[in-house]
Coordinates of C-alpha atoms and ligand atoms in Angstrom, one line a residue:
M780 CA -18.1 -6.1 8.6
L781 CA -17.1 -9.4 9.9
P782 CA -13.6 -10.9 9.3
A783 CA -14.8 -12.8 6.3
D784 CA -16.2 -9.6 4.8
H785 CA -12.9 -7.8 5.4
Q786 CA -11.1 -10.3 3.2
Y787 CA -13.1 -8.8 0.3
L788 CA -13.0 -5.2 1.6
T789 CA -9.2 -5.3 2.0
Y790 CA -8.9 -6.7 -1.5
I791 CA -11.2 -4.0 -3.0
K792 CA -9.3 -1.2 -1.1
K793 CA -6.0 -2.6 -2.4
A794 CA -7.2 -2.5 -6.0
V795 CA -8.6 1.0 -5.5
R796 CA -5.4 2.4 -3.9
H797 CA -3.2 0.7 -6.5
R798 CA -5.1 2.1 -9.5
A799 CA -5.4 5.5 -7.8
R800 CA -1.7 5.8 -7.2
Q801 CA -0.9 4.7 -10.7
A802 CA -3.1 7.6 -12.0
G803 CA -1.9 10.3 -9.5
Y804 CA -4.9 10.4 -7.3
K805 CA -4.3 11.5 -3.7
R806 CA -6.3 10.2 -0.8
I807 CA -8.6 12.5 1.1
D808 CA -10.9 11.9 4.1
P809 CA -13.7 14.5 4.4
P810 CA -15.5 14.5 7.7
I811 CA -18.1 11.9 8.4
F812 CA -20.5 14.7 9.4
E813 CA -20.9 18.1 8.0
E814 CA -23.3 21.0 8.2
R815 CA -26.6 19.8 6.8
S816 CA -26.8 22.8 4.5
L817 CA -23.7 21.6 2.6
F818 CA -25.7 18.6 1.4
E819 CA -28.8 20.6 0.7
R820 CA -26.9 23.1 -1.4
S821 CA -25.0 20.5 -3.4
I822 CA -27.0 17.3 -3.8
G823 CA -30.3 19.4 -3.8
S824 CA -33.1 19.9 -1.3
H825 CA -35.6 18.1 -3.4
T826 CA -33.6 14.9 -4.1
D827 CA -34.4 11.6 -2.3
I828 CA -31.0 11.6 -0.7
V829 CA -31.6 14.9 1.1
E830 CA -35.3 14.9 1.5
K831 CA -35.7 11.4 2.8
E832 CA -32.4 9.7 3.4
L833 CA -30.2 12.2 5.4
F834 CA -29.3 11.2 9.0
S835 CA -29.5 14.5 10.9
V836 CA -27.3 15.3 13.8
G837 CA -28.5 17.8 16.4
R838 CA -26.6 20.5 18.2
K839 CA -25.4 19.8 21.8
G840 CA -28.2 20.6 24.2
D841 CA -30.8 20.8 21.4
P842 CA -31.6 17.3 20.2
E843 CA -34.4 18.6 18.1
S844 CA -32.1 20.6 15.9
S845 CA -30.7 19.2 12.7
D846 CA -27.8 21.5 11.8
Y847 CA -25.5 18.7 10.9
A848 CA -25.9 15.5 8.9
L849 CA -23.9 12.2 8.4
R850 CA -22.4 12.2 5.0
P851 CA -24.5 10.4 2.4
E852 CA -21.6 10.6 -0.1
F853 CA -18.2 12.2 -0.5
T854 CA -18.4 14.7 -3.3
A855 CA -19.9 17.6 -1.3
G856 CA -17.3 17.3 1.5
I857 CA -14.4 17.0 -1.0
C858 CA -15.5 20.1 -2.9
R859 CA -15.9 22.1 0.3
S860 CA -12.4 21.1 1.3
Y861 CA -11.0 22.1 -2.1
I862 CA -12.5 25.6 -1.7
E863 CA -11.6 26.1 2.0
Q864 CA -8.0 24.8 1.6
G865 CA -7.3 27.0 -1.4
M866 CA -6.6 24.0 -3.6
Q867 CA -7.2 26.1 -6.7
E868 CA -3.6 27.2 -6.3
L869 CA -2.3 23.6 -6.8
P870 CA -1.4 22.4 -10.3
Q871 CA -4.8 21.5 -11.9
P872 CA -6.5 19.1 -12.2
V873 CA -6.4 18.0 -8.6
E874 CA -7.2 14.3 -8.3
F875 CA -8.7 12.9 -5.1
Y876 CA -9.9 9.5 -3.9
A877 CA -11.8 8.7 -0.7
I878 CA -12.8 5.4 0.9
G879 CA -15.1 5.1 3.9
P880 CA -18.5 4.8 5.4
C881 CA -21.5 6.8 4.2
F882 CA -25.0 6.9 5.7
R883 CA -28.5 7.0 4.2
Y884 CA -31.8 6.5 5.9
D885 CA -33.5 4.0 3.8
R886 CA -35.5 0.8 4.2
P887 CA -32.7 -1.7 4.7
Q888 CA -32.7 -4.6 2.2
K889 CA -30.3 -6.5 0.0
G890 CA -27.7 -4.1 -1.3
R891 CA -29.2 -1.1 0.5
Y892 CA -28.0 -0.4 4.0
R893 CA -28.1 2.5 6.4
Q894 CA -24.4 2.4 6.8
F895 CA -22.4 1.4 3.8
H896 CA -19.0 2.0 2.2
Q897 CA -18.1 3.9 -0.9
F898 CA -14.9 4.6 -2.8
D899 CA -15.0 7.8 -4.6
F900 CA -12.8 9.5 -7.2
E901 CA -12.9 13.2 -8.2
V902 CA -10.9 15.2 -10.7
I903 CA -11.2 18.9 -10.1
G904 CA -10.0 21.8 -12.2
L905 CA -10.3 20.8 -15.8
S906 CA -13.1 20.1 -18.3
D907 CA -12.2 17.9 -21.2
P908 CA -13.7 14.7 -22.6
S909 CA -10.3 13.0 -22.2
I910 CA -10.5 13.6 -18.4
D911 CA -14.0 11.9 -18.2
A912 CA -12.7 9.0 -20.4
Q913 CA -9.6 8.5 -18.2
L914 CA -11.7 8.6 -15.0
I915 CA -14.1 6.0 -16.4
H916 CA -11.1 3.9 -17.5
V917 CA -9.6 3.9 -14.0
L918 CA -12.9 2.5 -12.7
I919 CA -13.0 -0.1 -15.5
K920 CA -9.5 -1.2 -14.5
I921 CA -10.6 -1.6 -10.8
F922 CA -13.7 -3.7 -11.8
D923 CA -11.4 -5.8 -14.0
D924 CA -8.9 -6.3 -11.2
L925 CA -11.8 -7.5 -9.0
K926 CA -13.0 -9.8 -11.8
I927 CA -16.5 -8.4 -12.0
L928 CA -16.2 -6.2 -15.1
D929 CA -18.1 -8.7 -17.3
R930 CA -21.1 -8.7 -14.9
L931 CA -21.6 -4.9 -15.4
T932 CA -22.6 -2.6 -18.2
L933 CA -21.6 1.0 -18.5
Q934 CA -24.7 3.2 -19.1
I935 CA -23.8 6.7 -20.2
N936 CA -25.8 9.8 -21.1
N937 CA -25.3 13.5 -21.8
I938 CA -27.6 15.7 -19.7
G939 CA -26.3 19.0 -21.2
A940 CA -25.7 22.3 -19.6
P941 CA -27.8 23.5 -16.6
A942 CA -29.5 26.0 -19.0
D943 CA -30.5 23.2 -21.3
R944 CA -32.0 21.4 -18.4
I945 CA -34.0 24.4 -17.2
T946 CA -35.5 24.8 -20.7
Y947 CA -36.2 21.1 -20.8
V948 CA -37.8 21.0 -17.4
Q949 CA -40.1 23.8 -18.4
A950 CA -41.0 21.8 -21.6
L951 CA -41.7 18.8 -19.5
K952 CA -43.9 20.8 -17.1
D953 CA -45.8 22.2 -20.1
Y954 CA -46.3 18.7 -21.5
F955 CA -47.8 17.5 -18.2
T956 CA -50.1 20.4 -17.8
G957 CA -53.6 19.0 -17.8
K958 CA -52.2 15.5 -17.4
E959 CA -51.5 15.8 -13.6
R960 CA -54.7 13.9 -12.8
N961 CA -53.3 10.8 -14.4
L962 CA -50.2 10.8 -12.2
P963 CA -50.0 9.0 -8.9
E964 CA -49.6 11.2 -5.8
Q965 CA -45.8 10.8 -5.5
D966 CA -45.2 11.6 -9.1
R967 CA -47.4 14.7 -8.9
E968 CA -45.0 15.9 -6.2
R969 CA -42.0 15.0 -8.3
L970 CA -43.5 17.0 -11.2
K971 CA -43.9 20.0 -8.8
H972 CA -40.4 20.0 -7.3
N973 CA -38.1 18.0 -9.6
P974 CA -39.7 16.8 -12.8
L975 CA -36.6 15.0 -14.0
R976 CA -37.2 12.5 -11.2
L977 CA -40.3 11.3 -13.0
F978 CA -37.9 9.2 -15.0
D979 CA -37.1 7.2 -11.8
S980 CA -40.8 6.4 -11.4
K981 CA -41.8 2.7 -11.4
E982 CA -45.5 3.7 -12.0
E983 CA -46.9 2.3 -15.2
D984 CA -49.2 5.4 -15.8
T985 CA -46.2 7.7 -15.5
Q986 CA -44.1 5.6 -17.8
I987 CA -46.7 5.6 -20.5
L988 CA -47.0 9.4 -20.3
L989 CA -43.3 9.8 -20.4
K990 CA -43.0 7.8 -23.7
L991 CA -44.6 10.7 -25.6
A992 CA -43.0 13.5 -23.5
P993 CA -40.3 15.7 -25.0
T994 CA -36.8 14.3 -24.4
L995 CA -33.8 16.0 -22.9
E996 CA -31.8 15.2 -26.0
Q997 CA -33.9 17.7 -28.1
F998 CA -32.8 20.5 -25.8
I999 CA -29.1 19.9 -25.6
G1000 CA -26.8 22.5 -27.2
E1001 CA -24.2 21.9 -30.0
D1002 CA -21.1 22.3 -27.8
S1003 CA -22.4 19.8 -25.3
N1004 CA -23.2 17.2 -28.0
K1005 CA -19.7 17.7 -29.4
Y1006 CA -18.2 17.1 -26.0
H1007 CA -20.2 14.0 -25.6
S1008 CA -19.4 12.5 -29.0
T1009 CA -15.7 13.1 -28.4
L1010 CA -16.0 11.4 -25.0
L1011 CA -17.6 8.4 -26.7
E1012 CA -14.8 8.3 -29.3
Y1013 CA -12.2 8.3 -26.5
L1014 CA -14.0 5.5 -24.7
Q1015 CA -14.0 3.5 -28.0
E1016 CA -10.3 4.3 -28.4
L1017 CA -9.7 2.8 -24.9
G1018 CA -11.7 -0.3 -25.8
I1019 CA -14.5 0.5 -23.3
S1020 CA -17.9 -0.7 -24.3
F1021 CA -21.0 1.3 -23.2
T1022 CA -24.7 1.6 -23.6
K1023 CA -26.1 5.0 -24.5
N1024 CA -29.0 5.6 -22.2
P1025 CA -31.0 8.7 -22.8
G1026 CA -33.1 8.0 -19.7
L1027 CA -30.2 8.1 -17.3
V1028 CA -30.3 11.4 -15.3
R1029 CA -28.9 10.4 -11.8
G1030 CA -30.8 11.5 -8.7
L1031 CA -28.5 14.4 -7.7
D1032 CA -28.8 18.0 -8.7
Y1033 CA -25.2 18.8 -9.2
Y1034 CA -24.5 16.9 -12.4
N1035 CA -24.2 18.4 -15.9
Q1036 CA -22.9 17.1 -19.2
T1037 CA -21.6 13.5 -18.6
V1038 CA -23.5 11.1 -16.4
F1039 CA -22.8 7.4 -16.1
E1040 CA -23.6 4.3 -14.1
F1041 CA -22.5 0.8 -13.9
W1042 CA -25.4 -1.6 -13.9
D1043 CA -25.7 -5.2 -13.1
S1044 CA -26.0 -6.8 -16.6
S1045 CA -28.7 -9.1 -15.5
T1046 CA -30.9 -7.0 -13.3
G1047 CA -30.3 -3.5 -14.6
A1048 CA -30.8 -0.2 -12.8
Q1049 CA -32.1 -1.6 -9.6
N1050 CA -28.7 -2.2 -8.1
A1051 CA -26.3 0.1 -9.7
V1052 CA -22.8 -0.6 -8.5
G1053 CA -21.6 2.9 -9.0
G1054 CA -22.1 6.1 -10.9
G1055 CA -20.9 9.6 -11.5
G1056 CA -20.6 12.5 -13.8
R1057 CA -19.5 16.0 -14.4
L1058 CA -20.2 18.7 -11.7
D1059 CA -18.8 21.8 -13.4
F1060 CA -20.9 24.2 -11.4
L1061 CA -20.9 22.7 -7.9
I1062 CA -17.7 24.4 -6.6
E1063 CA -19.0 27.8 -7.7
Q1064 CA -22.4 27.0 -6.2
L1065 CA -20.7 26.3 -2.9
G1066 CA -18.9 29.7 -2.9
G1067 CA -15.7 28.8 -4.7
K1068 CA -14.3 30.2 -8.0
S1069 CA -15.9 28.6 -11.1
T1070 CA -14.1 25.3 -11.3
P1071 CA -15.1 22.3 -13.4
A1072 CA -15.0 18.8 -11.9
V1073 CA -15.9 15.2 -12.6
G1074 CA -16.2 12.2 -10.3
F1075 CA -17.8 8.9 -9.4
A1076 CA -18.8 6.9 -6.4
V1077 CA -19.0 3.1 -6.0
G1078 CA -20.8 1.1 -3.3
M1079 CA -18.4 -1.4 -1.9
E1080 CA -21.0 -3.8 -0.4
R1081 CA -22.4 -4.2 -3.9
V1082 CA -18.9 -4.8 -5.4
M1083 CA -18.4 -7.4 -2.7
W1084 CA -21.7 -9.1 -3.5
H1085 CA -20.7 -9.3 -7.2
M1086 CA -17.4 -10.8 -6.3
Q1087 CA -19.0 -13.4 -4.2
E1088 CA -21.6 -14.2 -6.9
A1089 CA -18.9 -14.5 -9.5
G1090 CA -17.1 -16.9 -7.2
V1091 CA -14.0 -14.7 -6.8
V1092 CA -12.1 -15.9 -3.8
A1093 CA -10.4 -12.9 -2.2
P1094 CA -6.8 -13.8 -1.5
N1095 CA -6.3 -13.6 2.3
K1096 CA -3.2 -13.3 4.3
D1097 CA -4.8 -14.4 7.6
Q1098 CA -3.5 -18.0 7.4
V1099 CA -1.8 -19.4 10.5
D1100 CA 1.7 -20.5 9.7
V1101 CA 2.7 -21.9 13.0
F1102 CA 0.9 -23.2 16.0
V1103 CA 2.9 -23.5 19.2
A1104 CA 1.8 -26.1 21.6
Q1105 CA 3.4 -26.7 25.1
L1106 CA 3.0 -28.6 28.2
G1107 CA 4.3 -27.7 31.7
P1108 CA 5.4 -24.4 33.3
E1109 CA 9.0 -24.5 31.9
A1110 CA 7.8 -25.2 28.3
K1111 CA 5.3 -22.4 28.6
K1112 CA 7.9 -19.9 29.7
K1113 CA 10.2 -20.8 26.8
C1114 CA 7.2 -20.6 24.3
L1115 CA 6.4 -17.0 25.3
N1116 CA 9.7 -15.8 23.6
L1117 CA 9.5 -18.3 20.8
V1118 CA 6.0 -17.0 19.8
S1119 CA 7.1 -13.4 20.0
Q1120 CA 10.2 -13.9 17.9
L1121 CA 8.4 -15.8 15.2
R1122 CA 5.8 -13.0 15.0
D1123 CA 8.5 -10.3 14.8
L1124 CA 10.1 -12.2 11.9
G1125 CA 6.8 -12.2 10.0
V1126 CA 5.5 -15.7 10.8
H1127 CA 1.8 -15.8 11.6
T1128 CA 2.0 -17.5 14.9
V1129 CA -0.7 -18.7 17.3
G1130 CA 0.3 -20.0 20.7
A1131 CA -1.9 -22.1 22.9
L1132 CA -0.6 -20.9 26.2
G1133 CA -3.3 -22.5 28.2
E1134 CA -3.2 -25.7 30.3
A1135 CA -4.9 -28.1 27.8
S1136 CA -3.5 -31.5 27.1
L1137 CA -1.1 -31.8 24.1
K1138 CA -3.7 -33.9 22.3
S1139 CA -6.4 -31.2 22.5
Q1140 CA -3.8 -28.6 21.5
M1141 CA -3.0 -30.6 18.4
R1142 CA -6.7 -30.7 17.6
L1143 CA -6.8 -26.9 18.0
A1144 CA -3.8 -26.6 15.6
D1145 CA -5.8 -28.6 13.1
R1146 CA -8.9 -26.4 13.5
F1147 CA -6.7 -23.2 13.0
Q1148 CA -5.5 -24.9 9.8
A1149 CA -1.9 -24.2 10.9
R1150 CA 0.7 -25.3 8.4
Y1151 CA 3.2 -26.3 11.1
T1152 CA 3.1 -27.0 14.8
L1153 CA 6.0 -26.6 17.2
L1154 CA 5.5 -28.8 20.2
L1155 CA 7.3 -28.4 23.4
G1156 CA 6.7 -30.8 26.3
Q1157 CA 8.5 -31.4 29.6
L1158 CA 10.8 -34.0 27.9
E1159 CA 11.8 -31.6 25.1
V1160 CA 12.6 -28.8 27.6
K1161 CA 14.9 -31.2 29.4
E1162 CA 16.6 -32.3 26.2
G1163 CA 16.8 -28.8 24.7
T1164 CA 14.7 -29.9 21.7
V1165 CA 11.4 -29.2 20.1
I1166 CA 9.1 -31.2 17.8
L1167 CA 8.3 -29.7 14.4
R1168 CA 5.2 -31.2 12.8
D1169 CA 4.1 -30.6 9.2
M1170 CA 0.3 -30.7 9.6
A1171 CA -0.6 -31.5 6.0
A1172 CA 1.9 -34.2 5.6
G1173 CA 1.3 -35.6 9.1
K1174 CA 5.1 -35.9 9.6
Q1175 CA 7.2 -34.7 12.5
K1176 CA 10.8 -34.5 13.6
Q1177 CA 12.7 -33.6 16.7
I1178 CA 15.1 -30.8 16.3
P1179 CA 17.3 -28.7 18.6
F1180 CA 15.3 -25.9 20.2
D1181 CA 17.6 -23.1 18.9
K1182 CA 17.1 -24.5 15.3
A1183 CA 13.3 -24.1 15.5
I1184 CA 13.2 -20.5 14.2
P1185 CA 15.7 -20.9 11.2
E1186 CA 13.9 -24.2 10.3
V1187 CA 10.5 -22.6 10.3
L1188 CA 11.7 -19.6 8.2
K1189 CA 13.2 -22.0 5.7
L1190 CA 10.0 -23.9 5.3
I1191 CA 7.8 -20.9 5.0
G1192 CA 10.1 -19.1 2.6
K1193 CA 11.3 -15.5 2.8
A1194 CA 8.9 -14.3 0.2
N1195 CA 5.9 -15.4 2.4
L1196 CA 7.0 -13.6 5.6
D1197 CA 4.6 -10.9 6.7
V1198 CA 6.9 -8.1 7.5
Y1199 CA 5.7 -4.5 7.4
S1200 CA 7.5 -3.4 4.2
I1201 CA 6.6 -6.5 2.3
T1202 CA 6.1 -6.0 -1.4
D1203 CA 2.7 -7.3 -2.2
K1204 CA 1.6 -8.5 -5.6
F1205 CA -0.5 -5.4 -6.3
G1206 CA 2.4 -2.9 -6.4
E1207 CA 6.1 -2.4 -6.2
F1208 CA 6.2 -0.1 -3.2
A1209 CA 5.5 -0.6 0.4
D1210 CA 1.9 -0.5 1.2
P1211 CA 0.9 2.5 3.3
G1212 CA -1.4 0.3 5.4
E1213 CA -5.0 -0.5 5.6
G1214 CA -7.7 2.1 6.4
Ligands
LIG2386 P1 -25.4 7.2 -5.8 O1 -24.5 8.3 -6.0 O2 -26.6 7.4 -5.0 O3 -25.7 6.5 -7.1 O4 -24.6 6.1 -5.0 C1 -23.4 5.5 -5.5 C2 -23.3 4.1 -5.2 O5 -23.3 3.9 -3.8 C3 -24.5 3.2 -5.6 O6 -24.3 2.8 -7.0 C4 -24.4 2.1 -4.7 O7 -23.5 1.1 -5.1 C5 -23.9 2.7 -3.4 N1 -25.0 2.9 -2.5 C6 -25.8 4.0 -2.4 N2 -26.7 3.9 -1.4 C7 -26.5 2.7 -0.8 C8 -27.1 2.1 0.3 N3 -28.1 2.6 1.0 N4 -26.5 0.8 0.6 C9 -25.5 0.3 -0.1 N5 -24.9 0.9 -1.1 C10 -25.4 2.1 -1.5

């Protein structure tokens, strides 16, 4: 992440934190690496993420071991923490958000990296379509803040209860009995271990066979359908448009009921920006009390890409307000304090405290795109003055040295000073800092 990327990343984090705070989400940071078995038990041993993409970490002294793994996502760690920290005693639902790096071993390509960043939201402790609708709404707000909402479509599906899925998977296996020969090798494996993943197949033969296969919809119970239709009504009430997508299953085992993804409107599934769903059985599966939950994760590099494609210029606060140029040992000494005081007052100040000529320092001020330059040569030191130059206007004036700071503050404006408790335009309260 280079400085230019951070302009976007910081902006994205701001929108995320702002919307999270508005809706009562609390930030959580699960560990970057966990016991490998946590991911196997939650995401599923026969999913791409665990089977092929997990970065294993060995035990000390035994590099061959793979007891631990770098987190490929946040949900498992958050649910483990909920159980271990006794958070079922808190008022429910408990709402969390996380922001940070995740790791997946994959062939690196555009939008697919081995280290990438996610922001993740989870609501634990309550099952109701209004919770799902509100969660999706928060994400819609974030995409809207980042000005990429119109580039995305919300794909949504109901995958029913785990029992519905078990019956369905059996029906799918029955359907494919005798047809295995027509499947490519990889899809035969999928059929054996995780038939739902056949829907992710890009193979034409598989797709043709799937067209006539039984659909999950036919196996979903009444309660589950009722839940889903209520959710869709709530989304409509909130003015959220969506595409019903019966083929959407998500590649992780822990989902039930609601699943959704945000797709690039122009390219479709290939580069989903984010997705999520209900995970009502995960906490119990990990050894906790039966506790429903719902959540989503979004890839920040993909959000960044969309912002850049959409021509969104991330506002950045890295501008140089004042460049301090000096010549001679006396001037240099006086500038040390001047620079420090300006910085303390919230003025972004760069000081060229080297030995270069004034002319080349002025060139440097230009290249830093400084708004003002304070120039202190030997003559000015003797006279107790300083030259203040407005770089854009190309005008300068000589002022008393002790007027330099008040004059600069006036020009920059109090509202533009970068002090720690500054109110930024995203929220009314002091920002708790980047991270
Ligand atoms: P998933 O839960 O696998 O759908 O991942 C959620 C989101 O994380 C995806 O929609 C992507 O935006 C992002 N993501 C997943 N894997 C990668 C990766 N290898 N590189 C970049 N972003 C990723």
